[in-house]
Amino acid sequence: MRSLILLLLKRSSLLLFLVMELICALLVINYNKKQNDIFLTSSNFFTGKFYSQVRSIQGYFYLNSIADSLANENKQLRDQLASSRYINIAHQDTFFSVRADSLGGDSILMKFVYTDAEVINNSVTSANNFFTLNKGALHGIGKSMGVLSAKGAVGIVSSVSDHFSTVRSILSRDIKISGNILVDGQPFFGSLTWQSHDYHYLDMDFVPKSTKISIGDSIVTNGFSSVFPEGYLIGKVDTFYVPPGSGYYKIKVALAEDMTSLKRVYVANNLLKEEQLKLEETNE
Amino acid sequence: MNDQLQANIFRFVFLIGIQLLILKQIPIELASFRLLIFLYPMYILLLPTQSPKQLLIFLGFLMGLTLDMFYDSPGVHAGALVFTGFIRDFSLRMFGVDMEKVKSLTPSRANIGFGKFAQISAFVLFLHIFVYYTFDVFTFVYIGEILVKTIGSFIVSYPVFLAYALIFNSKK
């Protein structure tokens, strides 16, 4: 032991090297698990400020495309206004269909409220990708809220400071989203992960092979996890096959959103989330 | 000596600036992987030859963490750059740089010649990128992906590396 210590002291640079590499490895591992140290992420004040400056200059180059996408989105929102609401009455009569906007007063509760934000830093190069938003806790953004773009679900908030927040992109090896595949309008449940490390695609598992899926079928969020509101597009079926000996499809999903050019996003705050989680906990 | 300190502090900030403001914004793609362009390892490579190894490692860690903050990848750039700091002196010697002759100077193109500099930077840069992607993916299960990304990134980074050396030719 003594001679080992002496050896290490004599070669202190080797020791320092090993210690530093160990620290780095711990940082890599811990960041993927805990996600609560914000000082090392771009949601800290210093880096956040830097990126909002850079972004404000770049912003001018994208004004046209941003205006287009906003106009497009407004049109969609007009069609959909009722869908973010939770209808608080029991459906007792199947002949009686309820339009959410035809109800007044207490029978309508907000389920999701949205905060718009701008993406000021984005990456698709790593095995775990993040992007930074120019809004934070002071604007009502909190951890594990879902993030949507005009074209679909794009990530989950991982850490928040007062003015900025970091979002774990759906292009991350640790992320798992539950989604529905719509076969002739009929939803089938499945689970989405990023195994391919190709930023155009996600991989979908656990769709039983008895389902008759076809190329081009849409995959939407299903709201099971309380992170995303229901019915937002994630992508479309690109290719699929059944691995030998398996009862489930392996589906390659082409993402609806081009993850490299995210600009405006909406953070969805589920007001009924705690109630749902509490209830689900009592069942476990 | 003081001049040298100043030059190195300036290079630290300057290289991080180029990395974040220019190189980070350039989208490069190979086999549907988005690739990074690496220039910042130049900093470690150009530290004065008499710098103690511990300093090389420590500065590597410091610069790596700074970049990690901006890239949202704690530990990944730092891990790679610590490694680069560790092998810097070894690589200089391996390519036959006379450490006595360039004593207390930076091993830049001006001081060791372009040929040697190009060889050393190829060696250091390639290893740096390989370690970077290894830390990033953090499992050798994806060794194929690591290699593809390493080779791709190297091909796009190396010309940038050489261009930097041709434009900025510090003697300090």
mmCIF file of C-alpha atoms in Angstrom, chain A:
data_model
loop_
_atom_site.group_PDB
_atom_site.id
_atom_site.type_symbol
_atom_site.label_atom_id
_atom_site.label_comp_id
_atom_site.label_asym_id
_atom_site.label_seq_id
_atom_site.Cartn_x
_atom_site.Cartn_y
_atom_site.Cartn_z
ATOM 1 C CA MET A 1 0.000 0.000 0.000
ATOM 2 C CA ARG A 2 2.813 2.311 1.049
ATOM 3 C CA SER A 3 4.729 1.721 -2.128
ATOM 4 C CA LEU A 4 1.564 2.210 -4.150
ATOM 5 C CA ILE A 5 1.028 5.616 -2.559
ATOM 6 C CA LEU A 6 4.663 6.513 -3.142
ATOM 7 C CA LEU A 7 4.368 5.475 -6.751
ATOM 8 C CA LEU A 8 1.248 7.567 -7.208
ATOM 9 C CA LEU A 9 2.890 10.585 -5.557
ATOM 10 C CA LYS A 10 5.870 10.230 -7.827
ATOM 11 C CA ARG A 11 3.561 10.128 -10.808
ATOM 12 C CA SER A 12 1.104 12.683 -9.564
ATOM 13 C CA SER A 13 0.102 13.689 -13.073
ATOM 14 C CA LEU A 14 -1.194 10.188 -13.675
ATOM 15 C CA LEU A 15 -3.125 10.378 -10.422
ATOM 16 C CA LEU A 16 -4.555 13.764 -11.326
ATOM 17 C CA PHE A 17 -5.490 12.437 -14.751
ATOM 18 C CA LEU A 18 -7.328 9.477 -13.280
ATOM 19 C CA VAL A 19 -9.132 11.600 -10.686
ATOM 20 C CA MET A 20 -10.225 14.157 -13.268
ATOM 21 C CA GLU A 21 -11.471 11.482 -15.644
ATOM 22 C CA LEU A 22 -13.383 9.906 -12.786
ATOM 23 C CA ILE A 23 -15.034 13.236 -11.996
ATOM 24 C CA CYS A 24 -15.985 13.660 -15.645
ATOM 25 C CA ALA A 25 -17.417 10.153 -15.827
ATOM 26 C CA LEU A 26 -19.474 10.823 -12.695
ATOM 27 C CA LEU A 27 -20.753 14.051 -14.217
ATOM 28 C CA VAL A 28 -21.803 12.215 -17.354
ATOM 29 C CA ILE A 29 -23.586 9.478 -15.416
ATOM 30 C CA ASN A 30 -25.220 11.669 -12.804
ATOM 31 C CA TYR A 31 -26.489 14.220 -15.236
ATOM 32 C CA ASN A 32 -28.437 11.540 -17.015
ATOM 33 C CA LYS A 33 -30.060 10.378 -13.826
ATOM 34 C CA LYS A 34 -30.756 13.298 -11.567
ATOM 35 C CA GLN A 35 -31.018 16.228 -13.919
ATOM 36 C CA ASN A 36 -31.200 18.712 -11.107
ATOM 37 C CA ASP A 37 -27.833 20.408 -11.102
ATOM 38 C CA ILE A 38 -28.520 23.483 -13.080
ATOM 39 C CA PHE A 39 -25.178 25.188 -12.620
ATOM 40 C CA LEU A 40 -23.582 23.031 -15.280
ATOM 41 C CA THR A 41 -26.304 23.424 -17.857
ATOM 42 C CA SER A 42 -27.229 26.173 -20.230
ATOM 43 C CA SER A 43 -30.142 27.193 -18.032
ATOM 44 C CA ASN A 44 -27.771 28.939 -15.665
ATOM 45 C CA PHE A 45 -27.747 32.682 -15.817
ATOM 46 C CA PHE A 46 -24.430 33.193 -17.551
ATOM 47 C CA THR A 47 -24.838 30.771 -20.432
ATOM 48 C CA GLY A 48 -28.520 31.638 -20.742
ATOM 49 C CA LYS A 49 -27.680 35.304 -21.254
ATOM 50 C CA PHE A 50 -25.006 34.443 -23.769
ATOM 51 C CA TYR A 51 -27.372 32.370 -25.870
ATOM 52 C CA SER A 52 -30.187 34.895 -25.763
ATOM 53 C CA GLN A 53 -27.789 37.494 -27.143
ATOM 54 C CA VAL A 54 -26.664 35.185 -29.942
ATOM 55 C CA ARG A 55 -30.263 34.240 -30.626
ATOM 56 C CA SER A 56 -31.459 37.824 -30.799
ATOM 57 C CA ILE A 57 -28.996 38.472 -33.606
ATOM 58 C CA GLN A 58 -29.819 35.268 -35.464
ATOM 59 C CA GLY A 59 -33.522 35.968 -35.021
ATOM 60 C CA TYR A 60 -33.550 38.466 -37.858
ATOM 61 C CA PHE A 61 -32.620 35.817 -40.397
ATOM 62 C CA TYR A 62 -35.586 33.660 -39.527
ATOM 63 C CA LEU A 63 -38.332 36.276 -39.324
ATOM 64 C CA ASN A 64 -40.096 35.089 -42.458
ATOM 65 C CA SER A 65 -40.239 31.469 -41.582
ATOM 66 C CA ILE A 66 -41.287 32.255 -38.027
ATOM 67 C CA ALA A 67 -44.161 34.415 -39.236
ATOM 68 C CA ASP A 68 -45.292 31.663 -41.585
ATOM 69 C CA SER A 69 -45.246 29.004 -38.942
ATOM 70 C CA LEU A 70 -47.125 31.248 -36.499
ATOM 71 C CA ALA A 71 -49.845 31.986 -39.023
ATOM 72 C CA ASN A 72 -50.135 28.313 -39.776
ATOM 73 C CA GLU A 73 -50.387 27.496 -36.147
ATOM 74 C CA ASN A 74 -53.062 30.090 -35.473
ATOM 75 C CA LYS A 75 -55.173 28.444 -38.104
ATOM 76 C CA GLN A 76 -54.746 25.083 -36.430
ATOM 77 C CA LEU A 77 -55.494 26.513 -33.019
ATOM 78 C CA ARG A 78 -58.754 27.982 -34.190
ATOM 79 C CA ASP A 79 -59.806 24.518 -35.215
ATOM 80 C CA GLN A 80 -58.749 22.991 -31.971
ATOM 81 C CA LEU A 81 -59.518 25.393 -29.187
ATOM 82 C CA ALA A 82 -61.725 22.988 -27.296
ATOM 83 C CA SER A 83 -59.208 20.183 -27.240
ATOM 84 C CA SER A 84 -57.099 21.498 -24.415
ATOM 85 C CA ARG A 85 -60.064 21.601 -22.076
ATOM 86 C CA TYR A 86 -61.266 19.071 -19.651
ATOM 87 C CA ILE A 87 -64.997 18.514 -19.669
ATOM 88 C CA ASN A 88 -66.188 18.111 -16.144
ATOM 89 C CA ILE A 89 -69.502 16.417 -16.667
ATOM 90 C CA ALA A 90 -70.345 12.767 -16.800
ATOM 91 C CA HIS A 91 -71.386 11.374 -20.159
ATOM 92 C CA GLN A 92 -74.500 9.524 -19.225
ATOM 93 C CA ASP A 93 -76.208 9.420 -22.530
ATOM 94 C CA THR A 94 -74.276 8.208 -25.519
ATOM 95 C CA PHE A 95 -76.728 9.909 -27.867
ATOM 96 C CA PHE A 96 -75.829 13.201 -26.356
ATOM 97 C CA SER A 97 -72.557 14.565 -27.666
ATOM 98 C CA VAL A 98 -71.062 17.493 -25.837
ATOM 99 C CA ARG A 99 -69.126 20.289 -27.395
ATOM 100 C CA ALA A 100 -66.737 21.752 -24.864
ATOM 101 C CA ASP A 101 -67.359 25.316 -25.991
ATOM 102 C CA SER A 102 -71.121 24.927 -25.684
ATOM 103 C CA LEU A 103 -70.839 24.461 -21.927
ATOM 104 C CA GLY A 104 -70.660 27.408 -19.596
ATOM 105 C CA GLY A 105 -69.356 28.250 -16.158
ATOM 106 C CA ASP A 106 -67.999 25.668 -13.764
ATOM 107 C CA SER A 107 -68.367 22.687 -16.004
ATOM 108 C CA ILE A 108 -65.242 23.602 -17.948
ATOM 109 C CA LEU A 109 -61.855 23.472 -16.247
ATOM 110 C CA MET A 110 -58.559 24.278 -17.833
ATOM 111 C CA LYS A 111 -56.465 21.152 -17.946
ATOM 112 C CA PHE A 112 -53.444 22.483 -19.790
ATOM 113 C CA VAL A 113 -52.120 26.010 -19.824
ATOM 114 C CA TYR A 114 -49.384 26.880 -22.301
ATOM 115 C CA THR A 115 -46.416 29.183 -22.058
ATOM 116 C CA ASP A 116 -44.775 30.162 -25.305
ATOM 117 C CA ALA A 117 -40.994 30.295 -25.372
ATOM 118 C CA GLU A 118 -38.155 30.683 -27.777
ATOM 119 C CA VAL A 119 -35.421 28.108 -28.300
ATOM 120 C CA ILE A 120 -32.126 29.886 -27.771
ATOM 121 C CA ASN A 121 -29.780 26.919 -27.937
ATOM 122 C CA ASN A 122 -30.269 23.527 -29.483
ATOM 123 C CA SER A 123 -28.284 20.393 -30.162
ATOM 124 C CA VAL A 124 -28.826 17.168 -32.060
ATOM 125 C CA THR A 125 -25.224 15.978 -32.087
ATOM 126 C CA SER A 126 -25.038 14.037 -28.832
ATOM 127 C CA ALA A 127 -26.482 10.800 -27.596
ATOM 128 C CA ASN A 128 -28.399 12.957 -25.106
ATOM 129 C CA ASN A 129 -29.680 16.179 -26.568
ATOM 130 C CA PHE A 130 -30.985 19.270 -24.864
ATOM 131 C CA PHE A 131 -32.257 22.657 -25.823
ATOM 132 C CA THR A 132 -32.571 25.855 -23.855
ATOM 133 C CA LEU A 133 -35.631 28.098 -23.601
ATOM 134 C CA ASN A 134 -35.607 31.808 -22.879
ATOM 135 C CA LYS A 135 -38.207 31.447 -20.110
ATOM 136 C CA GLY A 136 -38.010 29.880 -16.688
ATOM 137 C CA ALA A 137 -39.614 29.479 -13.296
ATOM 138 C CA LEU A 138 -40.746 33.116 -13.180
ATOM 139 C CA HIS A 139 -42.840 32.503 -16.288
ATOM 140 C CA GLY A 140 -44.484 29.443 -14.833
ATOM 141 C CA ILE A 141 -42.280 26.770 -16.316
ATOM 142 C CA GLY A 142 -41.515 23.839 -14.047
ATOM 143 C CA LYS A 143 -39.701 20.529 -14.190
ATOM 144 C CA SER A 144 -41.139 17.641 -16.223
ATOM 145 C CA MET A 145 -43.564 19.730 -18.203
ATOM 146 C CA GLY A 146 -44.075 18.707 -21.822
ATOM 147 C CA VAL A 147 -42.744 20.894 -24.638
ATOM 148 C CA LEU A 148 -44.571 21.091 -27.967
ATOM 149 C CA SER A 149 -43.724 22.816 -31.199
ATOM 150 C CA ALA A 150 -46.192 23.827 -33.878
ATOM 151 C CA LYS A 151 -45.724 20.398 -35.443
ATOM 152 C CA GLY A 152 -45.660 18.160 -32.414
ATOM 153 C CA ALA A 153 -44.111 16.982 -29.172
ATOM 154 C CA VAL A 154 -40.399 17.820 -28.892
ATOM 155 C CA GLY A 155 -39.214 17.352 -25.306
ATOM 156 C CA ILE A 156 -39.641 17.447 -21.545
ATOM 157 C CA VAL A 157 -38.334 20.219 -19.253
ATOM 158 C CA SER A 158 -35.378 18.911 -17.253
ATOM 159 C CA SER A 159 -34.127 21.866 -15.240
ATOM 160 C CA VAL A 160 -35.323 25.374 -14.574
ATOM 161 C CA SER A 161 -33.733 28.578 -13.350
ATOM 162 C CA ASP A 162 -35.535 31.869 -12.842
ATOM 163 C CA HIS A 163 -35.221 33.074 -16.419
ATOM 164 C CA PHE A 164 -34.227 30.037 -18.434
ATOM 165 C CA SER A 165 -34.973 26.372 -18.689
ATOM 166 C CA THR A 166 -33.301 23.341 -20.209
ATOM 167 C CA VAL A 167 -35.374 20.797 -22.064
ATOM 168 C CA ARG A 168 -34.447 17.173 -22.620
ATOM 169 C CA SER A 169 -35.147 16.689 -26.290
ATOM 170 C CA ILE A 170 -37.059 13.611 -27.475
ATOM 171 C CA LEU A 171 -33.713 12.813 -29.074
ATOM 172 C CA SER A 172 -32.278 11.428 -25.847
ATOM 173 C CA ARG A 173 -31.430 7.899 -24.975
ATOM 174 C CA ASP A 174 -33.068 8.201 -21.542
ATOM 175 C CA ILE A 175 -36.397 9.467 -22.726
ATOM 176 C CA LYS A 176 -39.474 7.335 -23.135
ATOM 177 C CA ILE A 177 -42.760 8.676 -24.410
ATOM 178 C CA SER A 178 -45.971 6.773 -24.624
ATOM 179 C CA GLY A 179 -47.856 7.336 -27.820
ATOM 180 C CA ASN A 180 -50.804 6.118 -29.825
ATOM 181 C CA ILE A 181 -50.567 4.908 -33.348
ATOM 182 C CA LEU A 182 -53.703 5.770 -35.272
ATOM 183 C CA VAL A 183 -54.827 2.961 -37.553
ATOM 184 C CA ASP A 184 -57.852 4.206 -39.471
ATOM 185 C CA GLY A 185 -58.503 6.645 -36.653
ATOM 186 C CA GLN A 186 -58.380 3.870 -34.085
ATOM 187 C CA PRO A 187 -55.631 4.433 -31.440
ATOM 188 C CA PHE A 188 -53.222 1.678 -30.388
ATOM 189 C CA PHE A 189 -50.854 2.201 -27.511
ATOM 190 C CA GLY A 190 -47.072 1.946 -27.866
ATOM 191 C CA SER A 191 -43.815 3.243 -26.429
ATOM 192 C CA LEU A 192 -41.361 5.598 -28.160
ATOM 193 C CA THR A 193 -37.605 5.752 -27.583
ATOM 194 C CA TRP A 194 -34.602 7.058 -29.475
ATOM 195 C CA GLN A 195 -32.485 4.021 -30.312
ATOM 196 C CA SER A 196 -31.330 4.872 -33.804
ATOM 197 C CA HIS A 197 -29.395 8.038 -32.812
ATOM 198 C CA ASP A 198 -30.587 9.440 -36.148
ATOM 199 C CA TYR A 199 -32.274 12.745 -35.524
ATOM 200 C CA HIS A 200 -34.960 12.151 -38.141
ATOM 201 C CA TYR A 201 -36.438 9.124 -36.427
ATOM 202 C CA LEU A 202 -37.767 7.632 -33.192
ATOM 203 C CA ASP A 203 -38.374 3.949 -32.556
ATOM 204 C CA MET A 204 -41.717 2.619 -31.427
ATOM 205 C CA ASP A 205 -42.188 -0.663 -29.568
ATOM 206 C CA PHE A 206 -44.948 -2.691 -27.963
ATOM 207 C CA VAL A 207 -47.522 -2.319 -30.705
ATOM 208 C CA PRO A 208 -48.980 -5.847 -31.021
ATOM 209 C CA LYS A 209 -48.467 -7.450 -34.401
ATOM 210 C CA SER A 210 -52.176 -8.167 -34.700
ATOM 211 C CA THR A 211 -52.634 -4.456 -35.415
ATOM 212 C CA LYS A 212 -52.906 -3.647 -39.122
ATOM 213 C CA ILE A 213 -50.533 -0.718 -39.388
ATOM 214 C CA SER A 214 -49.301 0.765 -42.621
ATOM 215 C CA ILE A 215 -46.665 3.258 -43.741
ATOM 216 C CA GLY A 216 -47.780 6.822 -43.143
ATOM 217 C CA ASP A 217 -49.971 6.114 -40.108
ATOM 218 C CA SER A 218 -49.779 8.941 -37.572
ATOM 219 C CA ILE A 219 -48.371 8.612 -34.104
ATOM 220 C CA VAL A 220 -49.761 11.027 -31.526
ATOM 221 C CA THR A 221 -49.267 11.675 -27.823
ATOM 222 C CA ASN A 222 -51.723 9.807 -25.646
ATOM 223 C CA GLY A 223 -51.642 11.749 -22.426
ATOM 224 C CA PHE A 224 -51.087 8.685 -20.213
ATOM 225 C CA SER A 225 -48.018 10.167 -18.627
ATOM 226 C CA SER A 226 -49.694 13.508 -17.823
ATOM 227 C CA VAL A 227 -46.748 15.292 -19.468
ATOM 228 C CA PHE A 228 -48.210 15.925 -22.911
ATOM 229 C CA PRO A 229 -51.761 16.807 -23.781
ATOM 230 C CA GLU A 230 -53.509 14.177 -25.813
ATOM 231 C CA GLY A 231 -53.568 14.068 -29.573
ATOM 232 C CA TYR A 232 -50.452 16.007 -30.559
ATOM 233 C CA LEU A 233 -48.623 14.614 -33.544
ATOM 234 C CA ILE A 234 -45.195 13.054 -32.937
ATOM 235 C CA GLY A 235 -44.497 11.556 -36.341
ATOM 236 C CA LYS A 236 -45.520 9.107 -39.019
ATOM 237 C CA VAL A 237 -44.675 5.458 -39.613
ATOM 238 C CA ASP A 238 -41.661 5.237 -41.901
ATOM 239 C CA THR A 239 -40.899 1.519 -41.905
ATOM 240 C CA PHE A 240 -41.884 -1.413 -39.710
ATOM 241 C CA TYR A 241 -41.249 -5.124 -39.247
ATOM 242 C CA VAL A 242 -41.852 -7.888 -36.714
ATOM 243 C CA PRO A 243 -38.602 -9.259 -35.253
ATOM 244 C CA PRO A 244 -38.553 -13.069 -35.357
ATOM 245 C CA GLY A 245 -40.099 -14.591 -32.238
ATOM 246 C CA SER A 246 -41.675 -11.355 -31.102
ATOM 247 C CA GLY A 247 -45.301 -10.464 -30.726
ATOM 248 C CA TYR A 248 -44.665 -6.781 -31.324
ATOM 249 C CA TYR A 249 -43.772 -4.542 -34.204
ATOM 250 C CA LYS A 250 -40.565 -2.569 -34.409
ATOM 251 C CA ILE A 251 -41.624 0.692 -35.961
ATOM 252 C CA LYS A 252 -39.414 3.457 -37.288
ATOM 253 C CA VAL A 253 -41.172 6.760 -36.823
ATOM 254 C CA ALA A 254 -40.252 9.741 -38.997
ATOM 255 C CA LEU A 255 -40.477 12.800 -36.754
ATOM 256 C CA ALA A 256 -42.967 15.476 -37.710
ATOM 257 C CA GLU A 257 -40.750 18.286 -36.455
ATOM 258 C CA ASP A 258 -37.333 19.034 -37.887
ATOM 259 C CA MET A 259 -35.442 18.967 -34.606
ATOM 260 C CA THR A 260 -32.519 20.911 -36.028
ATOM 261 C CA SER A 261 -34.525 24.063 -36.616
ATOM 262 C CA LEU A 262 -36.666 24.454 -33.527
ATOM 263 C CA LYS A 263 -37.529 28.073 -32.868
ATOM 264 C CA ARG A 264 -40.832 28.651 -31.114
ATOM 265 C CA VAL A 265 -42.219 26.139 -28.694
ATOM 266 C CA TYR A 266 -45.006 25.873 -26.131
ATOM 267 C CA VAL A 267 -44.573 24.494 -22.656
ATOM 268 C CA ALA A 268 -47.649 22.608 -21.488
ATOM 269 C CA ASN A 269 -48.433 22.843 -17.802
ATOM 270 C CA ASN A 270 -50.862 20.143 -16.717
ATOM 271 C CA LEU A 271 -52.922 21.605 -13.881
ATOM 272 C CA LEU A 272 -54.439 18.263 -12.996
ATOM 273 C CA LYS A 273 -51.122 16.462 -12.977
ATOM 274 C CA GLU A 274 -50.664 16.239 -9.224
ATOM 275 C CA GLU A 275 -54.136 14.927 -8.760
ATOM 276 C CA GLN A 276 -53.510 12.252 -11.369
ATOM 277 C CA LEU A 277 -50.122 11.258 -9.932
ATOM 278 C CA LYS A 278 -51.474 11.103 -6.406
ATOM 279 C CA LEU A 279 -54.290 8.871 -7.489
ATOM 280 C CA GLU A 280 -51.959 6.608 -9.429
ATOM 281 C CA GLU A 281 -49.662 6.345 -6.427
ATOM 282 C CA THR A 282 -52.425 5.062 -4.176
ATOM 283 C CA ASN A 283 -52.929 2.212 -6.598
ATOM 284 C CA GLU A 284 -49.338 1.031 -6.443
#
